C-alpha positions as MATLAB code, in Angstrom:
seq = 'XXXXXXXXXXXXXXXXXXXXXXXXXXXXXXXXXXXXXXXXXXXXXXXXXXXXXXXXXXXXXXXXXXXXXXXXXXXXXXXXXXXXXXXXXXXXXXXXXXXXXXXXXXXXXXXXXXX';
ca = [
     -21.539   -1.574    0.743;
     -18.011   -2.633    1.541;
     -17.501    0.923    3.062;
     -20.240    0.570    5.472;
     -19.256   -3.087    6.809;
     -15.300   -2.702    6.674;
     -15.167    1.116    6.892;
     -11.553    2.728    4.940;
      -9.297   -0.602    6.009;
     -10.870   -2.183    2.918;
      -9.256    0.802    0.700;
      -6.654    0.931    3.103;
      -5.587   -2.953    1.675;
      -6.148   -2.142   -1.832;
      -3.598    0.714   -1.152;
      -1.062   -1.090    0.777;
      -1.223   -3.726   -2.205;
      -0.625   -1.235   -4.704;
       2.193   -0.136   -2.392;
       4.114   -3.218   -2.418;
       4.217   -3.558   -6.198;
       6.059    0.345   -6.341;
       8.517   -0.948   -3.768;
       8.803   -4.055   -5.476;
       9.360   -2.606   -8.899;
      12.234   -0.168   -7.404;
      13.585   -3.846   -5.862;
      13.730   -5.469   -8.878;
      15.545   -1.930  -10.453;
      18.014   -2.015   -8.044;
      20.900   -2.397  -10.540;
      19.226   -0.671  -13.256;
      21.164    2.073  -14.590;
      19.079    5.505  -14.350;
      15.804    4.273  -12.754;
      14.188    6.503  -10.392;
      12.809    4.866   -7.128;
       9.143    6.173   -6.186;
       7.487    5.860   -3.214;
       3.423    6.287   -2.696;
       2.233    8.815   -0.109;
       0.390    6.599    1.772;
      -1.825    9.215    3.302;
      -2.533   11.352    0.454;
      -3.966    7.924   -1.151;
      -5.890    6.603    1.377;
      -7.284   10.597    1.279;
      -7.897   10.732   -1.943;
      -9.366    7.037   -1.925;
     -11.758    8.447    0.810;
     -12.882   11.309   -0.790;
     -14.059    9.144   -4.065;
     -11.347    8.835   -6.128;
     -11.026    5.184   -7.707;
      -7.686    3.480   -6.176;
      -5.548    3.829   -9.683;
      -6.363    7.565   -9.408;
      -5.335    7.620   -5.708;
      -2.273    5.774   -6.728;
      -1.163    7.743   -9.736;
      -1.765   11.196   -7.330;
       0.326    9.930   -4.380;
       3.436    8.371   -6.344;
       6.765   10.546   -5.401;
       9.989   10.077   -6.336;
      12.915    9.331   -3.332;
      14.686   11.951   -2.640;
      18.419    9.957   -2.661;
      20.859   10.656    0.224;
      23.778    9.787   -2.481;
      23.291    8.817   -6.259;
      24.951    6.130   -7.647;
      27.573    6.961  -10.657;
      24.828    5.387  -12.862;
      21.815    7.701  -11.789;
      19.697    5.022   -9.669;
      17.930    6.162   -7.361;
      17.738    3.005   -5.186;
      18.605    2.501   -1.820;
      18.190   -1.273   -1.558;
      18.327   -1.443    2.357;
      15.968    1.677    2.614;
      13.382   -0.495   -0.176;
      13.752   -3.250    1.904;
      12.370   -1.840    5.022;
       9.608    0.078    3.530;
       8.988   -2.857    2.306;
       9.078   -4.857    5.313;
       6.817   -2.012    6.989;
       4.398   -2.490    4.532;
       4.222   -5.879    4.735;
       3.076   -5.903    8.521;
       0.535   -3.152    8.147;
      -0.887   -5.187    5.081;
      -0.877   -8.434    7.599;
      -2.685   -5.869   10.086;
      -5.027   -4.501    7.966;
      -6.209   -8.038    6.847;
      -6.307   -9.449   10.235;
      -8.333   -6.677   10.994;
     -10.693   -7.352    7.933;
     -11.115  -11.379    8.562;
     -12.283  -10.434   12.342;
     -14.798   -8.106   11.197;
     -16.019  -10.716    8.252;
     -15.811  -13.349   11.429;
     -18.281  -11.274   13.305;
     -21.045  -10.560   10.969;
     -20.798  -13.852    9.957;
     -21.592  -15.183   13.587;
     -24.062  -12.474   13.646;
     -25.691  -13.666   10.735;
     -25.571  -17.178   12.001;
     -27.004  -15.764   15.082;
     -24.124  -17.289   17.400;
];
């Protein structure tokens, strides 16, 4: 029912949630000897999600791991300003998203209300 009222932004918030905790997790790693930053492919999710696939199956199916521009002595993978901004980019289309959710809730309730 959810699809029919908030069409793919309500899996597209599920998604960008999941999103945040992989960039999150490679924040937290930063200094972590050997860990591997990963990355979802948000659009091979959000595909995946829309052709039936439960959003921990989406996830699992779209996590990559960076490519580095230059490894660290240690083998970590993380390139803290690079996390950051994903991060940060995330974070805005997550705000979007929602904003774009609580307007569309907003309107069938005032249609409901008959306002």
């Amino acid at each position: 029912m959810s699809e029919r009222l908030f069409g793919i932004h309500a899996a597209a918030l599920e998604l960008r949630s999941q999103r945040m905790g992989v960039l999150t997790a490679n924040i937290a790693n930063a200094a972590t000897p050997g860990f591997k930053a990963r990355d979802m492919d948000f659009a091979a999710a959000l595909a995946a999600r829309s052709n039936g696939a439960d959003t921990t199956r989406a996830v699992e199916g779209s996590l990559r791991y960076r490519v580095p521009v230059m490894t660290s002595a240690d083998g970590n993978t993380v390139d803290l300003a690079g996390e950051q901004i994903a991060f940060a980019e995330n974070a805005v289309a997550y705000s979007a998203t929602l904003s774009f959710l609580q307007g569309r809730a907003e309107t069938l309730r005032r249609a409901l209300k008959g306002e």
